[in-house]
Amino acid sequence: MKVDVQLLKNICEAPGAPGFENPIRQLIIEEIKSHVDEYSIDNMGNVIAIKRGTKNPDGKKVMVAAHMDEIGFLVSHIDDKGFIRFQTLGGFDPKTLTAQRVIIHGKKEVIGVMGSKPIHVMKPEERNKPPKIDEYFIDCGMSKEELEKVIEIGDPITRERELIEMGDCVNCKSIDNRVSVYILIEALKNIKNPAFDFYGVFTVQEEVGIRGANVASHTINPDFGIALDTTIAYDLPGAQSHEQVTTLGGGTAVKIMDAMTICDSRMVKFLKKTADAHKIKWQPEILAAGGTDTSGVQRMGKNGSIAGAISIPTRHLHQVIEMAHKEDIVGSIELLVAALEEIDTASWEY
């Protein structure tokens, strides 16, 4: 199996800030609609695709969640000179905003640039302070009158950056979590015999609090859950071995825990055993800070679920230069498909 780089490029570059996921949602539907038994969109905007199980007399359900939203912004003010102030949607390190282009999605798309006070006019004490989010503004090179013909308060803003290949890696904005959207699409296309009913859920608003996964899990009430998301690959200069979490090219990652979830030990064992049986390269993941849809999948169904996660090692998270290794992406698809086809063979008793 090879990575379909063009499809991944289309997925990563499609806009979809939290609460404004429609462009990426429509792309997903076009890709999956002929490969599933049925699909629907719930009130939150989650896409729920179903492939019926082939060995499922008891009606068991497995929910696989991949969030489709990306970190972004919201227009909150346009001043008299046409400069835009914004509200963040998701977590940002302020220094990553410097010298970036963005796209404001109004009546038409408008390109803007992130601006801040020039270093040449900063006082000495200002130069030594880290930047703050509220010190940035967006410059579109237009007057207030021109802007207000196409932009209004509340319009979403996304970051502008195309996907490129770098060696054996792909690099783009929004690898988090569009690489998982790609993986789930490929699993829906390639799986032949899911043991139990396979609910592939492309969730909304993860970056602002696991909101879509919570609602979808409550609706589906899955017996089993697997979340797909990126994780930190801190295999960079200066990193201590115990700080790395995962390494790029080290294989797909099996989550053990993060700040919001302790994965079910039975699911962790099953994913490890399945990877070994299929000679899929994998590495363990323990993430001290941050969380993913795993928490919603695990806890928000009416009965809870036996839940875990497959994570994709990624460098430079929440920047426009996120990087993932193609072999880790392929391994994640292979592990997900194998797990869904063999989940009936494991013992799930305590």
Coordinates of C-alpha atoms in Angstrom, one line a residue:
M1 CA 0.0 0.0 0.0
K2 CA 1.2 3.5 -0.8
V3 CA 0.0 6.8 0.4
D4 CA -2.4 8.6 -2.0
V5 CA -0.5 11.9 -1.7
Q6 CA -3.0 13.8 -3.9
L7 CA -5.9 12.8 -1.8
L8 CA -4.1 13.6 1.4
K9 CA -3.2 17.0 -0.1
N10 CA -6.8 17.7 -0.9
I11 CA -7.9 16.7 2.6
C12 CA -5.2 18.8 4.4
E13 CA -5.7 21.9 2.3
A14 CA -9.5 21.9 2.6
P15 CA -10.7 24.5 5.1
G16 CA -12.6 23.4 8.2
A17 CA -12.2 25.5 11.4
P18 CA -14.2 24.2 14.4
G19 CA -17.9 24.8 13.8
F20 CA -17.2 25.6 10.1
E21 CA -16.3 22.1 8.8
N22 CA -18.6 22.0 5.7
P23 CA -15.9 22.2 3.0
I24 CA -14.0 19.2 4.4
R25 CA -17.2 17.4 5.3
Q26 CA -18.4 17.6 1.7
L27 CA -15.0 16.3 0.5
I28 CA -15.2 13.3 2.9
I29 CA -18.8 12.4 1.8
E30 CA -17.7 12.4 -1.9
E31 CA -14.9 10.0 -1.0
I32 CA -16.8 7.5 1.1
K33 CA -20.4 7.5 -0.2
S34 CA -19.9 4.6 -2.6
H35 CA -17.8 2.5 -0.2
V36 CA -20.2 2.3 2.8
D37 CA -23.6 0.7 3.5
E38 CA -25.0 4.0 4.7
Y39 CA -24.0 7.4 6.0
S40 CA -25.6 10.3 7.7
I41 CA -24.8 13.7 9.2
D42 CA -26.0 14.4 12.7
N43 CA -27.2 17.7 14.2
M44 CA -23.6 18.6 15.3
G45 CA -22.2 18.0 11.8
N46 CA -20.5 14.7 12.4
V47 CA -20.4 12.3 9.4
I48 CA -21.3 8.8 10.5
A49 CA -20.5 6.1 8.0
I50 CA -21.5 2.5 8.6
K51 CA -20.1 -0.8 7.2
R52 CA -22.1 -3.8 8.5
G53 CA -20.3 -6.6 10.2
T54 CA -20.0 -10.0 8.7
K55 CA -19.7 -12.0 12.0
N56 CA -22.1 -10.1 14.2
P57 CA -25.2 -12.0 15.5
D58 CA -25.2 -9.9 18.7
G59 CA -25.1 -6.5 16.9
K60 CA -21.8 -5.4 18.4
K61 CA -20.6 -1.9 17.3
V62 CA -17.1 -0.5 16.9
M63 CA -16.8 3.3 16.6
V64 CA -13.7 4.7 14.9
A65 CA -13.4 8.5 15.3
A66 CA -11.2 10.9 13.4
H67 CA -11.8 14.6 13.9
M68 CA -12.2 16.7 10.7
D69 CA -11.8 20.2 12.2
E70 CA -8.5 22.1 12.2
I71 CA -7.3 24.9 14.5
G72 CA -8.3 28.3 13.2
F73 CA -9.7 31.7 14.0
L74 CA -12.9 33.8 14.0
V75 CA -13.2 37.4 12.9
S76 CA -14.1 39.4 16.0
H77 CA -13.4 43.0 15.0
I78 CA -12.6 45.1 11.9
D79 CA -11.1 48.5 12.9
D80 CA -11.3 51.8 11.0
K81 CA -8.2 51.1 9.0
G82 CA -9.4 47.6 7.9
F83 CA -7.2 45.6 10.3
I84 CA -8.9 42.4 11.6
R85 CA -8.8 41.2 15.2
F86 CA -9.6 37.6 15.8
Q87 CA -10.6 34.9 18.3
T88 CA -8.7 31.7 18.3
L89 CA -10.4 28.4 17.7
G90 CA -8.1 25.8 19.3
G91 CA -4.7 25.9 20.9
F92 CA -2.0 28.1 19.5
D93 CA 1.6 28.9 20.4
P94 CA 1.6 32.7 19.7
K95 CA 5.1 32.7 18.1
T96 CA 4.0 30.4 15.4
L97 CA 1.7 33.1 14.0
T98 CA 4.5 35.4 13.0
A99 CA 4.8 36.0 9.2
Q100 CA 2.0 33.6 8.3
R101 CA -0.7 33.9 5.6
V102 CA -4.3 33.1 6.4
I103 CA -7.6 32.8 4.5
I104 CA -10.8 34.6 5.7
H105 CA -13.8 32.7 4.5
G106 CA -16.5 35.3 3.9
K107 CA -18.7 35.9 0.9
K108 CA -15.5 35.2 -1.0
E109 CA -12.1 34.1 0.2
V110 CA -9.8 36.9 1.2
I111 CA -6.0 36.4 1.8
G112 CA -4.5 38.1 4.9
V113 CA -1.2 38.2 6.7
M114 CA -0.6 37.9 10.4
G115 CA 1.0 41.2 11.5
S116 CA 2.4 42.5 14.8
K117 CA 4.6 45.4 16.0
P118 CA 7.8 45.6 14.0
I119 CA 11.0 44.7 15.9
H120 CA 12.6 47.9 14.7
V121 CA 10.2 50.0 16.8
M122 CA 10.1 47.8 19.9
K123 CA 11.5 48.9 23.1
P124 CA 14.4 46.8 24.5
E125 CA 12.1 45.2 27.2
E126 CA 9.5 44.4 24.5
R127 CA 12.0 42.4 22.4
N128 CA 12.7 40.1 25.3
K129 CA 9.1 39.2 25.9
P130 CA 7.3 36.3 24.2
P131 CA 4.5 37.5 21.9
K132 CA 0.9 37.3 23.0
I133 CA -2.1 36.3 20.8
D134 CA -3.8 39.7 21.3
E135 CA -0.8 41.5 19.9
Y136 CA -1.5 40.1 16.5
F137 CA -3.8 41.4 13.8
I138 CA -4.6 40.4 10.2
D139 CA -3.7 42.8 7.4
C140 CA -5.6 42.2 4.1
G141 CA -4.3 45.3 2.3
M142 CA -7.9 46.6 2.1
S143 CA -9.9 49.4 3.6
K144 CA -12.6 48.8 6.1
E145 CA -15.2 49.7 3.5
E146 CA -13.8 47.2 1.0
L147 CA -13.5 44.4 3.6
E148 CA -17.0 44.8 4.9
K149 CA -18.4 44.1 1.4
V150 CA -17.2 40.5 1.7
I151 CA -16.2 39.9 5.4
E152 CA -18.3 40.2 8.6
I153 CA -17.9 39.5 12.3
G154 CA -18.0 35.7 12.9
D155 CA -16.5 34.6 9.6
P156 CA -14.0 31.7 10.0
I157 CA -10.3 32.0 9.2
T158 CA -7.9 29.2 8.3
R159 CA -4.2 29.0 7.8
E160 CA -2.8 29.0 4.2
R161 CA -0.1 26.3 3.4
E162 CA 0.0 23.6 0.8
L163 CA 1.1 20.0 1.3
I164 CA 4.6 19.0 0.0
E165 CA 6.6 15.8 0.1
M166 CA 9.9 16.0 2.0
G167 CA 11.9 12.8 1.7
D168 CA 9.7 10.0 3.0
C169 CA 7.5 12.5 4.8
V170 CA 4.5 14.8 4.1
N171 CA 4.5 18.3 5.4
C172 CA 1.5 20.7 5.6
K173 CA -0.8 22.6 7.9
S174 CA -3.5 20.5 9.5
I175 CA -1.8 17.1 9.3
D176 CA -3.5 17.2 12.8
N177 CA -5.9 15.7 12.2
R178 CA -6.4 15.4 8.4
V179 CA -4.0 12.5 8.2
S180 CA -6.4 10.6 10.4
V181 CA -9.3 11.6 8.2
Y182 CA -7.3 10.1 5.3
I183 CA -6.6 7.0 7.3
L184 CA -10.3 6.5 8.1
I185 CA -11.3 7.1 4.5
E186 CA -8.8 4.5 3.3
A187 CA -10.0 2.0 5.9
L188 CA -13.6 2.4 4.8
K189 CA -12.5 1.9 1.2
N190 CA -10.2 -1.1 1.8
I191 CA -11.8 -3.2 4.5
K192 CA -13.5 -6.3 3.2
N193 CA -14.9 -8.1 6.2
P194 CA -15.4 -6.1 9.4
A195 CA -16.3 -8.5 12.1
F196 CA -18.7 -6.1 13.9
D197 CA -20.6 -3.1 12.7
F198 CA -18.0 -0.5 11.8
Y199 CA -19.1 3.1 12.5
G200 CA -16.5 5.4 10.9
V201 CA -17.2 8.8 12.4
F202 CA -15.6 12.0 11.1
T203 CA -16.1 14.3 14.1
V204 CA -16.4 18.0 14.5
Q205 CA -15.1 20.5 17.1
E206 CA -12.4 18.3 18.6
E207 CA -9.9 21.2 18.8
V208 CA -12.3 23.1 21.1
G209 CA -13.2 20.3 23.5
I210 CA -14.0 16.8 22.0
R211 CA -17.6 18.1 21.3
G212 CA -18.5 16.1 18.2
A213 CA -17.1 12.8 19.5
N214 CA -19.1 13.2 22.7
V215 CA -22.4 13.6 20.8
A216 CA -21.7 10.8 18.3
S217 CA -20.7 8.4 21.1
H218 CA -23.8 9.1 23.0
T219 CA -25.9 8.4 19.8
I220 CA -24.1 5.3 18.7
N221 CA -23.4 3.8 22.2
P222 CA -20.5 1.7 20.8
D223 CA -19.2 -1.5 22.5
F224 CA -15.7 -0.8 21.3
G225 CA -14.0 2.4 20.3
I226 CA -10.8 3.4 18.5
A227 CA -9.8 7.0 18.0
L228 CA -7.4 8.2 15.3
D229 CA -5.3 11.3 15.9
T230 CA -1.8 12.7 15.7
T231 CA 0.6 12.6 18.6
I232 CA 3.9 14.3 19.4
A233 CA 7.1 13.2 17.8
Y234 CA 9.6 15.1 19.8
D235 CA 12.6 13.3 18.3
L236 CA 14.3 16.7 17.7
P237 CA 17.7 18.2 18.7
G238 CA 17.9 18.7 22.4
A239 CA 15.1 16.2 23.3
Q240 CA 15.9 13.7 26.0
S241 CA 14.9 10.1 25.2
H242 CA 12.2 10.1 27.9
E243 CA 10.6 13.2 26.4
Q244 CA 10.2 12.0 22.8
V245 CA 6.7 10.4 23.2
T246 CA 7.1 8.9 19.7
T247 CA 9.6 9.0 16.9
L248 CA 8.9 9.8 13.2
G249 CA 9.2 6.6 11.1
G250 CA 9.1 4.5 14.3
G251 CA 5.8 3.0 13.3
T252 CA 2.2 3.6 14.1
A253 CA 1.6 4.4 17.8
V254 CA -0.6 2.5 20.2
K255 CA -1.9 4.9 22.8
I256 CA -1.6 3.8 26.4
M257 CA -2.7 7.0 28.0
D258 CA -2.9 10.8 27.6
A259 CA -4.1 13.6 29.9
M260 CA -7.8 12.8 29.3
T261 CA -7.8 9.0 28.9
I262 CA -6.4 5.8 30.3
C263 CA -7.0 3.4 27.4
D264 CA -8.6 0.1 28.2
S265 CA -5.8 -2.4 28.9
R266 CA -7.6 -5.0 26.9
M267 CA -7.7 -2.8 23.8
V268 CA -4.1 -1.8 24.2
K269 CA -3.1 -5.5 24.4
F270 CA -5.3 -6.3 21.4
L271 CA -3.8 -3.6 19.2
K272 CA -0.3 -4.6 20.1
K273 CA -0.9 -8.3 19.4
T274 CA -2.6 -7.5 16.1
A275 CA 0.3 -5.3 15.0
D276 CA 2.8 -8.1 15.9
A277 CA 0.7 -10.8 14.1
H278 CA 0.7 -8.7 10.9
K279 CA 4.3 -7.5 11.2
I280 CA 3.2 -3.9 11.4
K281 CA 5.8 -1.7 13.0
W282 CA 4.4 0.1 16.1
Q283 CA 5.5 2.0 19.2
P284 CA 3.8 2.8 22.5
E285 CA 2.5 6.2 23.2
I286 CA 2.2 7.9 26.6
L287 CA 1.2 11.6 26.3
A288 CA 1.4 13.6 29.5
A289 CA -0.5 16.6 28.2
G290 CA -3.4 16.9 25.7
G291 CA -6.2 14.6 24.8
T292 CA -8.1 13.3 21.8
D293 CA -11.5 12.0 20.8
T294 CA -10.5 8.8 22.7
S295 CA -12.0 10.3 25.8
G296 CA -15.4 10.9 24.2
V297 CA -15.5 7.5 22.5
Q298 CA -14.6 5.8 25.8
R299 CA -16.9 7.6 28.2
M300 CA -19.9 9.3 26.5
G301 CA -21.8 6.3 25.2
K302 CA -24.6 5.1 27.4
N303 CA -22.6 2.1 28.6
G304 CA -19.1 3.3 28.0
S305 CA -16.8 1.4 25.5
I306 CA -13.7 -0.7 25.5
A307 CA -11.6 2.0 23.9
G308 CA -8.1 2.8 22.7
A309 CA -6.4 4.8 20.0
I310 CA -4.1 4.5 17.0
S311 CA -1.9 7.6 16.9
I312 CA 0.2 9.0 14.1
P313 CA 3.6 10.4 15.1
T314 CA 3.9 14.0 14.0
R315 CA 6.5 16.7 14.3
H316 CA 5.8 20.4 14.8
L317 CA 2.2 20.0 16.0
H318 CA -0.1 23.0 15.7
Q319 CA 2.2 24.7 13.3
V320 CA 1.8 25.1 9.5
I321 CA 4.8 22.7 9.0
E322 CA 3.4 19.6 10.6
M323 CA 5.3 16.5 9.4
A324 CA 4.3 12.8 9.3
H325 CA 6.1 9.8 7.8
K326 CA 4.5 7.9 5.0
E327 CA 5.3 4.5 6.5
D328 CA 3.7 5.4 9.8
I329 CA 0.6 6.5 7.9
V330 CA 0.4 3.2 5.9
G331 CA 1.0 1.2 9.1
S332 CA -1.9 3.0 10.8
I333 CA -4.2 2.0 8.0
E334 CA -3.1 -1.6 8.1
L335 CA -3.4 -1.9 11.9
L336 CA -6.9 -0.3 11.8
V337 CA -8.2 -2.6 9.1
A338 CA -6.7 -5.7 10.7
A339 CA -8.1 -4.8 14.1
L340 CA -11.6 -4.3 12.7
E341 CA -11.5 -7.6 10.9
E342 CA -10.2 -9.6 13.9
I343 CA -11.8 -7.9 16.9
D344 CA -14.2 -10.8 17.3
T345 CA -11.2 -13.2 17.9
A346 CA -10.0 -11.5 21.2
S347 CA -11.2 -12.2 24.7
W348 CA -12.8 -9.1 26.1
E349 CA -13.6 -10.4 29.6
Y350 CA -12.0 -9.0 32.7

